[in-house]
CSV table of C-alpha atoms in Angstrom, one decimal:
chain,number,residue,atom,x,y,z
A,1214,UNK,CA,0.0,0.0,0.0
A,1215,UNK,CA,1.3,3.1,-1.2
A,1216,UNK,CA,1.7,6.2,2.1
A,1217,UNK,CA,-0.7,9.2,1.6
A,1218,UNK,CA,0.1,12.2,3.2
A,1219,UNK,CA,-2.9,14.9,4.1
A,1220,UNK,CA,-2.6,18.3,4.9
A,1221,UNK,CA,-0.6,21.4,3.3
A,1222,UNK,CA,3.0,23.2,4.4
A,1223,UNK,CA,2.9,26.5,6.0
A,1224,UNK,CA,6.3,28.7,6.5
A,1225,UNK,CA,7.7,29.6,9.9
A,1226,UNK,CA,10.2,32.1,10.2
A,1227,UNK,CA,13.2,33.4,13.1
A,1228,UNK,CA,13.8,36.3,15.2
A,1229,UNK,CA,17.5,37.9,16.0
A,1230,UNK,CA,18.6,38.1,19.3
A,1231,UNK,CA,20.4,39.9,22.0
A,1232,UNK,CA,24.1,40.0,23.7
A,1233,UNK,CA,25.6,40.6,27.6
A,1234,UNK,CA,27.0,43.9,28.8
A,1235,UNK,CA,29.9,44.2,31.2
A,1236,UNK,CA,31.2,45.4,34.9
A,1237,UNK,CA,33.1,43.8,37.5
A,1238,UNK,CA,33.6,44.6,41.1
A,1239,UNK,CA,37.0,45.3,42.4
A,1240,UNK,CA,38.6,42.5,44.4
A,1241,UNK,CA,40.3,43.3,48.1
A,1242,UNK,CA,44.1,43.5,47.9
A,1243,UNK,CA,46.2,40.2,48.8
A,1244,UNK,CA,43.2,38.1,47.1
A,1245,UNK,CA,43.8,35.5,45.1
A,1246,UNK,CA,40.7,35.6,42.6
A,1247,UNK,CA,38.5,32.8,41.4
A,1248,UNK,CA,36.1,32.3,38.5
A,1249,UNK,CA,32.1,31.7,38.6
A,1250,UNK,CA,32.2,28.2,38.4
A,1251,UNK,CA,33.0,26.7,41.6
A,1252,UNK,CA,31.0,23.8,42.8
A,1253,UNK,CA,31.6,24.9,46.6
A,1254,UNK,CA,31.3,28.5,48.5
A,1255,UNK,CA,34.9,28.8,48.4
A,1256,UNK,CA,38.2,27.6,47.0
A,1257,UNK,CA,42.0,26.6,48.0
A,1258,UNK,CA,44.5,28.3,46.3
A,1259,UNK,CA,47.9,26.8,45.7
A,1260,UNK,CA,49.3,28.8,48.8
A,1261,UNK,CA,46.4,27.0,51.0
A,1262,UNK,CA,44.7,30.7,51.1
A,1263,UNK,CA,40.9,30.5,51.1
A,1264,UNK,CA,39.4,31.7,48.0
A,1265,UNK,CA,35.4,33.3,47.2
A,1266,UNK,CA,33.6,31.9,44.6
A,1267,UNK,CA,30.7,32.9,42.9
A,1268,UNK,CA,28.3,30.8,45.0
A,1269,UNK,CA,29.8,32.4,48.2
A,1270,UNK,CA,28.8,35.7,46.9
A,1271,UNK,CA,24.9,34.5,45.8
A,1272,UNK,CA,24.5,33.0,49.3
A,1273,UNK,CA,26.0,36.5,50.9
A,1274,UNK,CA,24.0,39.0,48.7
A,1275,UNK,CA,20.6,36.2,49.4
A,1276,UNK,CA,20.7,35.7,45.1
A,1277,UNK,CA,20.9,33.2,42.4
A,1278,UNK,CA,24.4,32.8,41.1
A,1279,UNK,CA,22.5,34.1,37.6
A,1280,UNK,CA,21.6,37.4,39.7
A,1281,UNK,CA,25.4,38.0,40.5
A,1282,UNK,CA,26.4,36.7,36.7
A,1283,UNK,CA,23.7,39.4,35.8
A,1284,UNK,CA,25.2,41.9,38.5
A,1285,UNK,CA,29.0,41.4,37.3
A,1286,UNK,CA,28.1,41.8,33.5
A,1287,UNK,CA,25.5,44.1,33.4
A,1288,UNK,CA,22.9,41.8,31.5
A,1289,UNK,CA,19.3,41.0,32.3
A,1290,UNK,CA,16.6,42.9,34.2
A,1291,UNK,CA,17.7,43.1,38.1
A,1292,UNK,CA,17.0,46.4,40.3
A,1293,UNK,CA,19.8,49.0,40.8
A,1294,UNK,CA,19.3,48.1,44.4
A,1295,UNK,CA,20.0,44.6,43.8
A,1296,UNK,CA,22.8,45.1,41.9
A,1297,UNK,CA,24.5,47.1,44.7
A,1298,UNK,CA,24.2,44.5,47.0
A,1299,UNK,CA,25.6,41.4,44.6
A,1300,UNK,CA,28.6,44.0,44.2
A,1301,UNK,CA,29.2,45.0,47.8
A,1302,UNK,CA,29.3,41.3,48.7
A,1303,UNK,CA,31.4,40.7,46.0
A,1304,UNK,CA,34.0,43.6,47.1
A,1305,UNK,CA,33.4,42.3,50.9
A,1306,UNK,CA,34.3,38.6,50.1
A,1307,UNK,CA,37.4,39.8,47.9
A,1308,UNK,CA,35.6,38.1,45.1
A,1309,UNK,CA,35.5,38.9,41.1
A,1310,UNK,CA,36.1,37.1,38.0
A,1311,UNK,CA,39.7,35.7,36.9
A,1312,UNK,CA,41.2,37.4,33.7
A,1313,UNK,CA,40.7,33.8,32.1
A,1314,UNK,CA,37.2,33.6,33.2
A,1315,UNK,CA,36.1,36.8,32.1
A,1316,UNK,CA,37.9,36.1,28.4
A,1317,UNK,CA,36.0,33.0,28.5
A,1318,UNK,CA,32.5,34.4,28.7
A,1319,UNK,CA,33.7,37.1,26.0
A,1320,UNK,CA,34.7,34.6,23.5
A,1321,UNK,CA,32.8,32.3,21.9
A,1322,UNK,CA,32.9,29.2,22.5
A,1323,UNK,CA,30.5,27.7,19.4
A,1324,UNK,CA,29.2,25.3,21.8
A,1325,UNK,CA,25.4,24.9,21.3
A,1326,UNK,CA,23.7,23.1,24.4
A,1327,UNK,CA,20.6,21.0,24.1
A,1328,UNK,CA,19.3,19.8,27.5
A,1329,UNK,CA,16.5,17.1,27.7
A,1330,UNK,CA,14.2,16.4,30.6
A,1331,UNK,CA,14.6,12.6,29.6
A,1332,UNK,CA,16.0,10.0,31.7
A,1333,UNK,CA,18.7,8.0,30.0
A,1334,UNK,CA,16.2,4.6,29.0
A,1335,UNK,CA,13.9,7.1,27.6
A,1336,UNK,CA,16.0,8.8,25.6
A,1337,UNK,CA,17.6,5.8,24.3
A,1338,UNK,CA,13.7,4.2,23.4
A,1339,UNK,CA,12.8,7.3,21.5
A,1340,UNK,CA,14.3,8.0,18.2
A,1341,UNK,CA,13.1,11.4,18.1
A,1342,UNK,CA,16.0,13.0,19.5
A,1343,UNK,CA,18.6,11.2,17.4
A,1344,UNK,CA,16.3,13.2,14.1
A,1345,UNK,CA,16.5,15.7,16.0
A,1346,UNK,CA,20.2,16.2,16.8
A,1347,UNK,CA,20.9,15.0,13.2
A,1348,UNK,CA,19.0,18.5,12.0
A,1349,UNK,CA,20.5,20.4,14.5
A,1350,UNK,CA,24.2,19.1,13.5
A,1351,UNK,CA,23.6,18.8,10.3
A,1352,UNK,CA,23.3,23.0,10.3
A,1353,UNK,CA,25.7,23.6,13.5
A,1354,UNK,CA,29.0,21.0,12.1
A,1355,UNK,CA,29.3,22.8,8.8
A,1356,UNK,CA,30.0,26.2,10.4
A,1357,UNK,CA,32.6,25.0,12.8
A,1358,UNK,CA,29.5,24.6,16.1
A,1359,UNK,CA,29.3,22.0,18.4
A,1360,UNK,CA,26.4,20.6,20.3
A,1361,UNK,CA,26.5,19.9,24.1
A,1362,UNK,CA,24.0,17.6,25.3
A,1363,UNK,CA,22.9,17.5,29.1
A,1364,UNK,CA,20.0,15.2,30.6
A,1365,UNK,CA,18.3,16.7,33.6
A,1366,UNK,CA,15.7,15.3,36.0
A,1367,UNK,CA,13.6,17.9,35.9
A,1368,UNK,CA,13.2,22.3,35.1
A,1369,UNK,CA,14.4,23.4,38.6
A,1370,UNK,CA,17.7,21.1,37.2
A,1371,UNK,CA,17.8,22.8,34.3
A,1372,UNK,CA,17.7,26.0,35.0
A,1373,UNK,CA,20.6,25.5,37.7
A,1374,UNK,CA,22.4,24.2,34.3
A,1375,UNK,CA,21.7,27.4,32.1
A,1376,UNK,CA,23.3,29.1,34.7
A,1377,UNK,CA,26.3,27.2,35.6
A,1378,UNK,CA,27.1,26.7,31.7
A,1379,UNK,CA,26.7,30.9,31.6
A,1380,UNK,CA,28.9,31.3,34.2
A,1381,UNK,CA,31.4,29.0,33.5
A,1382,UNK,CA,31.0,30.6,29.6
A,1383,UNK,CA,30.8,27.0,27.9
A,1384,UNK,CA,27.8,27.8,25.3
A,1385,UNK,CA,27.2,30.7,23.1
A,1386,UNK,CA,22.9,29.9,22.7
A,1387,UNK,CA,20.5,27.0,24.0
A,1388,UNK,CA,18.0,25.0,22.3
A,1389,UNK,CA,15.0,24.5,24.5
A,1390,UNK,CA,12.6,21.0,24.3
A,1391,UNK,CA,9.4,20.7,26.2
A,1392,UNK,CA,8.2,24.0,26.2
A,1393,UNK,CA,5.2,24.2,29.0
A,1394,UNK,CA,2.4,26.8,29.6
A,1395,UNK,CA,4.3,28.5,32.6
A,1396,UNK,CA,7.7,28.2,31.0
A,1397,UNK,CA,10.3,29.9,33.2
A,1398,UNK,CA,13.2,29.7,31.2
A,1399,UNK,CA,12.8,31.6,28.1
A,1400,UNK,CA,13.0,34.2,31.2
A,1401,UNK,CA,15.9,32.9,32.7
A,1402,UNK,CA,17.8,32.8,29.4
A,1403,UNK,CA,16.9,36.3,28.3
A,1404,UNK,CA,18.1,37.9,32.1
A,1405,UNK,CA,21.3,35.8,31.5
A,1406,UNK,CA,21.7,37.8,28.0
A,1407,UNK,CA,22.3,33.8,26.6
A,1408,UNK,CA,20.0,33.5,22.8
A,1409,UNK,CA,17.8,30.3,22.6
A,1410,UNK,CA,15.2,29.2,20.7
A,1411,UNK,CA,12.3,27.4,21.7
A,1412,UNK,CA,10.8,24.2,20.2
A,1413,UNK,CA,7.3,25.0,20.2
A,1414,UNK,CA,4.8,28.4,19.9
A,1415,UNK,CA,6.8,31.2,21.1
A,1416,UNK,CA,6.5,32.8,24.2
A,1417,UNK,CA,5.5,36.4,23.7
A,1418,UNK,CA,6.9,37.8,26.9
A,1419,UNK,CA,10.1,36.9,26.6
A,1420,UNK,CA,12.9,37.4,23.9
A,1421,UNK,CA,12.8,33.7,23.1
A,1422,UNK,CA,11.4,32.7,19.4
A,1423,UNK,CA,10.0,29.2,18.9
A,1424,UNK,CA,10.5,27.2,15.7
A,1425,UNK,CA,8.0,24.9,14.2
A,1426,UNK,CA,6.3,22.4,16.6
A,1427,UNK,CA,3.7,25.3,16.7
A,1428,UNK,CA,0.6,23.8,14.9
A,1429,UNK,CA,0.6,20.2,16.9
A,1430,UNK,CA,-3.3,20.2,17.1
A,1431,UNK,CA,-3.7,20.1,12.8
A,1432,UNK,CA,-1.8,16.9,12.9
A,1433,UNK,CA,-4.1,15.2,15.9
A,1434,UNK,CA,-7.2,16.5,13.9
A,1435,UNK,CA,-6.0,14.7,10.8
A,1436,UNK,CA,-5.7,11.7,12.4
A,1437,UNK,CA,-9.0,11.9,14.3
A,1438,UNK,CA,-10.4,12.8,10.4
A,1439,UNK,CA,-9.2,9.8,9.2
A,1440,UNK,CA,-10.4,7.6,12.0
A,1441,UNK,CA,-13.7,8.7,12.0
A,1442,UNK,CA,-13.9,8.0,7.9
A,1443,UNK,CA,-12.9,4.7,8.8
A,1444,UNK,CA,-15.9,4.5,11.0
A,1445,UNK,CA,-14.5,4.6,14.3
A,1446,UNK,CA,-16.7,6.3,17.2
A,1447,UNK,CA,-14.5,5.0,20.3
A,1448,UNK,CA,-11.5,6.2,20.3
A,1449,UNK,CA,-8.7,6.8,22.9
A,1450,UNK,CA,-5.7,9.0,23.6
A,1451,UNK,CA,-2.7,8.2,25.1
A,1452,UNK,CA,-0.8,11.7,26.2
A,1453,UNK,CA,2.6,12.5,27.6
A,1454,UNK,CA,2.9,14.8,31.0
A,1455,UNK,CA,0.0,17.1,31.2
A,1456,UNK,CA,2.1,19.9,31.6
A,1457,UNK,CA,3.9,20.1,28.4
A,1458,UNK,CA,2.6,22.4,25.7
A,1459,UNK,CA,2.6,20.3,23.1
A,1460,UNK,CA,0.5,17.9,25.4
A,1461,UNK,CA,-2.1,19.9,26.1
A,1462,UNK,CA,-2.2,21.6,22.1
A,1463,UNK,CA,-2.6,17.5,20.5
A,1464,UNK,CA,-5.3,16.8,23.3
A,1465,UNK,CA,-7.6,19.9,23.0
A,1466,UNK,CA,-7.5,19.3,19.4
A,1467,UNK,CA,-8.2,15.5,20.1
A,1468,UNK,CA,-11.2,16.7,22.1
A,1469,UNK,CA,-12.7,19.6,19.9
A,1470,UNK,CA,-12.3,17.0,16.5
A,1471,UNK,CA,-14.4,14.4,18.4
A,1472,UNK,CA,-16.5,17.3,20.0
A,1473,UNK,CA,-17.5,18.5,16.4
A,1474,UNK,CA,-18.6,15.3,15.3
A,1475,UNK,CA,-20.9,14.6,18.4
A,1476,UNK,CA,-18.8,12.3,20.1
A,1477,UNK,CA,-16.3,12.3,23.1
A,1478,UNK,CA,-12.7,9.9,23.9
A,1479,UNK,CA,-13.2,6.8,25.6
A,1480,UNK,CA,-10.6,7.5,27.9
A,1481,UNK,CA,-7.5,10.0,27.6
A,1482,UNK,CA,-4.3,8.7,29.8
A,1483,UNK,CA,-1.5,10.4,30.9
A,1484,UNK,CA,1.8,8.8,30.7
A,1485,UNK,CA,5.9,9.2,30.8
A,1486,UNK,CA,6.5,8.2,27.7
A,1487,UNK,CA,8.3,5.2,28.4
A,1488,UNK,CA,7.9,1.4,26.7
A,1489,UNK,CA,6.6,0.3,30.3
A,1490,UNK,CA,3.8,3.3,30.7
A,1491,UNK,CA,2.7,2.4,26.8
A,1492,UNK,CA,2.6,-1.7,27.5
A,1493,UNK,CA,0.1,-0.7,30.8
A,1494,UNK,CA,-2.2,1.8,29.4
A,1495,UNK,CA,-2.9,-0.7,26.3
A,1496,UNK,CA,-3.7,-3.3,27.8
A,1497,UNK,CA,-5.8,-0.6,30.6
A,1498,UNK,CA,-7.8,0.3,27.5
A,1499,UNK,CA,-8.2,-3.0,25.7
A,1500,UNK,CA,-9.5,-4.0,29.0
A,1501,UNK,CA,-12.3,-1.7,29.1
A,1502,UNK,CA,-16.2,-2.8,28.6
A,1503,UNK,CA,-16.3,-0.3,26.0
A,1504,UNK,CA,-13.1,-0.9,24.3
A,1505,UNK,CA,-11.8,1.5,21.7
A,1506,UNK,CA,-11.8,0.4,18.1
A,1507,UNK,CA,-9.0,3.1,17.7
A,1508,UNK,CA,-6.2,4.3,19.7
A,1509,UNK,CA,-3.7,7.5,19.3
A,1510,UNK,CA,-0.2,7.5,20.8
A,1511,UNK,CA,2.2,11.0,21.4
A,1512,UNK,CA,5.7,8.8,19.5
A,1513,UNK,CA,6.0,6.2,17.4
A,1514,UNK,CA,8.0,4.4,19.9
A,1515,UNK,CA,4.7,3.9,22.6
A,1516,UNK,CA,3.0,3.3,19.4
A,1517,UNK,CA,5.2,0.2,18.5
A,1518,UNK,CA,4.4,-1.0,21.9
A,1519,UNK,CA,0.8,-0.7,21.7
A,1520,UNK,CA,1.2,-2.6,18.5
A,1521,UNK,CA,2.8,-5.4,20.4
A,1522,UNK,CA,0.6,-5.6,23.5
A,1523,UNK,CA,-2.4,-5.5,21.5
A,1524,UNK,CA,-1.1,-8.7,19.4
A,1525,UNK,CA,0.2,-10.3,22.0
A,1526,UNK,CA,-3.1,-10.0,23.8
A,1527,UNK,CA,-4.6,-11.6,20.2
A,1528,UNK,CA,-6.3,-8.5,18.7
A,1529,UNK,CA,-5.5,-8.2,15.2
A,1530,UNK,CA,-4.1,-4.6,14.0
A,1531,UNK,CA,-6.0,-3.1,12.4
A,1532,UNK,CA,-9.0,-6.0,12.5
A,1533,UNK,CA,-10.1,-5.3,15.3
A,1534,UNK,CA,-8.3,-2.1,17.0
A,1535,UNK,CA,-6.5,0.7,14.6
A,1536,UNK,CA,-3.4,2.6,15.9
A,1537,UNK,CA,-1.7,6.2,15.2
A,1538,UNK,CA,1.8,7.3,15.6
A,1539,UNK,CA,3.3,10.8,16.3
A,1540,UNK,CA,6.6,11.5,14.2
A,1541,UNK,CA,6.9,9.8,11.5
A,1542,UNK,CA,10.4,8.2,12.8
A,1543,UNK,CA,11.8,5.5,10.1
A,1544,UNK,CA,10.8,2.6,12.3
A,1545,UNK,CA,7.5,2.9,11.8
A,1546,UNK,CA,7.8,1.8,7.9
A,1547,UNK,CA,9.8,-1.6,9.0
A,1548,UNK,CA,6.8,-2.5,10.9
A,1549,UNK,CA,3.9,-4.9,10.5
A,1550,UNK,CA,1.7,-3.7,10.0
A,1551,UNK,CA,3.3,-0.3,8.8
A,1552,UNK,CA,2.7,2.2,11.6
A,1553,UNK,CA,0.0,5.3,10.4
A,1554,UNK,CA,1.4,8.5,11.9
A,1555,UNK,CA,1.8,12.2,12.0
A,1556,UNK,CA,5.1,13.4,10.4
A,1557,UNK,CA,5.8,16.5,12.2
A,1558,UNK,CA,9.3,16.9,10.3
A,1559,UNK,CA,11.6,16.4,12.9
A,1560,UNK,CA,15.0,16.4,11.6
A,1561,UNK,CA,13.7,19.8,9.7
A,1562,UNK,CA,12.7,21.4,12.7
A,1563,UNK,CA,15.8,20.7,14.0
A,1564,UNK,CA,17.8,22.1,11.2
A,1565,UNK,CA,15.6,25.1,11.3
A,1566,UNK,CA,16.0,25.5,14.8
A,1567,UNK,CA,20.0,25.8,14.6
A,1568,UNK,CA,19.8,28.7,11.3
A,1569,UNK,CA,17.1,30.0,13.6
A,1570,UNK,CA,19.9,30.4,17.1
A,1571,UNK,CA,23.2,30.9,14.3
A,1572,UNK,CA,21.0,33.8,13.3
A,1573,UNK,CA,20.9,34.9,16.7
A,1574,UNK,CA,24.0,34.5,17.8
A,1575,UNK,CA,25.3,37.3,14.9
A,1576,UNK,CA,26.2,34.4,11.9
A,1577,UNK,CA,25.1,35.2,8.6
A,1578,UNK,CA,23.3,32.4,7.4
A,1579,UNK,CA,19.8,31.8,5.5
A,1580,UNK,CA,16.9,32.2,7.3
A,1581,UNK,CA,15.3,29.2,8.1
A,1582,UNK,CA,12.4,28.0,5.7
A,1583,UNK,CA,9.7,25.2,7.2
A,1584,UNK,CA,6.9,22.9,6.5
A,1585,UNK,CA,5.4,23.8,10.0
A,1586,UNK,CA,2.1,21.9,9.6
A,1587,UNK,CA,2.3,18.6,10.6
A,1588,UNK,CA,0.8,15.8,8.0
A,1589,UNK,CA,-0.6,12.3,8.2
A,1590,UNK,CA,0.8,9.6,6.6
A,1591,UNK,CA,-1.3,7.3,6.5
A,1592,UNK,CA,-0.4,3.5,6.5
A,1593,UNK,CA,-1.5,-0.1,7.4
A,1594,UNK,CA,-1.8,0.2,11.3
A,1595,UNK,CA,-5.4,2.1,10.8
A,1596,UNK,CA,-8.2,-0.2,9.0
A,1597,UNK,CA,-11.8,0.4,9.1
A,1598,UNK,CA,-13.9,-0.2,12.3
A,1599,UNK,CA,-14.4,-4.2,12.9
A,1600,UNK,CA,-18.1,-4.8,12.3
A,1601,UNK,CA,-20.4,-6.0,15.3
A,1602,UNK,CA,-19.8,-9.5,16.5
């Protein structure tokens, strides 16, 4: 069977960015000075001499280590007052930037980081950050940039990251995954004067553009189109952590496409995105009285799994239970039967992401140009509803 893709391409476009100011304090005389980046309050100097770092001076002045990075180098949006006290503490603890420091945060480093909210077995399950790395590197290696990726536990981990990485002045931009509704670090990155660019709708308070990612409902309401000309009425969603943007974007539209044609989900789950959390909420929703005839996953890679489970629990796919992908990942053409699924372009995005941050960070390269409406490709995993017993 041949793959049919529905929907048209839209263009999505970048925004230029900012850059950091400067201002040190003044160390005390007979102080041997330290850069930002120590891990403890203070340091041992070769001569055994207690040294400040910059973490003894944020616990002093009651600030973040970005608030005294901000104070030091004149960047981001703190109060004179607060400024005043990050330097006085400074001055009082003998404490300011090295020479080499300093020259480090002024030269550029072409070190792009990519930090993911992943732990290591989900990362490794889901192909779609190997496409999208490949798109980012395939735009960053040519021009001599290097990508440096971090995994974090969670956003409070994250942002202690941004920081660190600033103050240390090992990255010259940030590309940021997972955007969510209350999104604090397009914020943090902007008072730290570091550019970014956000995977997802931008966030119009901040200095932060997003690329593509931005229309994730039009792919969901594809799939739901398709379902429902099949003849499905029952069908479930399978979501990843409710408070991730692009989470709550495929649902509503999941919702408002069944809504419009007088119907409502058998069931919507929440989930982590790992193998484990797709095996359990199949077989949950197989289990049901009312058991969907259809079911929508956020990857390809939980929708492999509910492929399995539901074969291995004897249901035919798509006989008697159709399945939907999100991505679009090569995997899901090796399959069998050959996974239906919304290509939202990811190696693209990715590549559009990095012209997108070169931009900002004062390269002259071409704009970035993207297909920024997902499309379904539709495949052998979706059949039309099993008649009645």
């Amino acid at each position: 069977m041949k793959e049919r893709l529905r929907g048209r391409p839209e263009d999505a476009g970048s925004v230029a960015g900012v850059s950091p100011g400067s201002g040190v304090p003044v160390a005390r005389p007979g102080r041997t000075l330290d850069g930002p980046s120590g891990e403890r309050g203070t340091r041992a100097s070769a001569e055994g001499a207690v040294r400040p770092t910059i973490k003894a001076v944020a616990a002093a002045a009651g600030v973040s280590t970005a608030a005294v990075s901000q104070a030091v180098n004149g960047t981001g949006r703190i109060s004179e007052a607060t400024r005043r006290r990050v330097l006085d503490a400074a001055a009082e603890l003998g404490w300011s930037p090295s020479a080499s420091a300093t020259a480090l945060r002024r030269a550029r480093t072409r070190t792009i980081a990519l930090v993911v909210r992943r732990p290591t077995d989900v990362l490794g399950a889901d192909p779609h950050f190997s496409e999208l790395i490949t798109g980012l590197e395939g735009e960053l290696a040519p021009r001599g940039y290097g990508l440096l990726l971090h995994l974090v536990a969670d956003m409070t981990q994250e942002s202690a990251l941004y920081e660190r990485l600033v103050a240390e002045g090992r990255i010259d931009g940030a590309v940021l995954t997972d955007a969510r509704a209350d999104d604090p670090r397009p914020q943090l990155l902007r008072d730290l004067g570091l550019p970014a660019v956000l995977l997802g709708a931008p966030d119009p308070a901040s200095a932060v553009p997003g690329v593509g990612l931005g229309q994730q409902g039009a792919g969901v309401r594809e799939a739901v189109a398709h379902l429902l000309e099949l003849g499905h009425r029952r069908l479930a969603y399978v979501a990843g952590p409710a408070d991730l943007m692009h989470t709550r974007l495929r649902l509503a539209a999941f919702e408002e496409a069944l809504a419009e044609a007088g119907l409502r989900p058998v069931a919507v789950r929440h989930t982590d995105f790992t193998e484990e959390a797709a095996v359990a909420v199949t077989e949950e929703l197989l289990a049901l009285p009312d058991r969907p005839t259809a079911l929508v996953f956020p990857n390809d890679s939980m929708a492999v799994c509910g492929i399995g489970t539901a074969q291995r629990g004897g249901l035919r796919v798509p006989g008697e239970v159709s399945v939907v992908g999100y991505d679009n990942l090569p995997l899901g053409r090796w399959l069998h039967p050959r996974l239906t699924t919304v290509d939202q372009q990811v190696q693209r995005v990715g590549a559009a992401a990095a012209r997108t941050l070169l931009v900002r960070c004062g390269e002259n390269v071409p704009p970035p140009v993207l297909d920024g409406r997902p499309r379904l490709v539709v495949r052998e995993s979706t059949g039309p509803v099993p008649s009645a017993p």
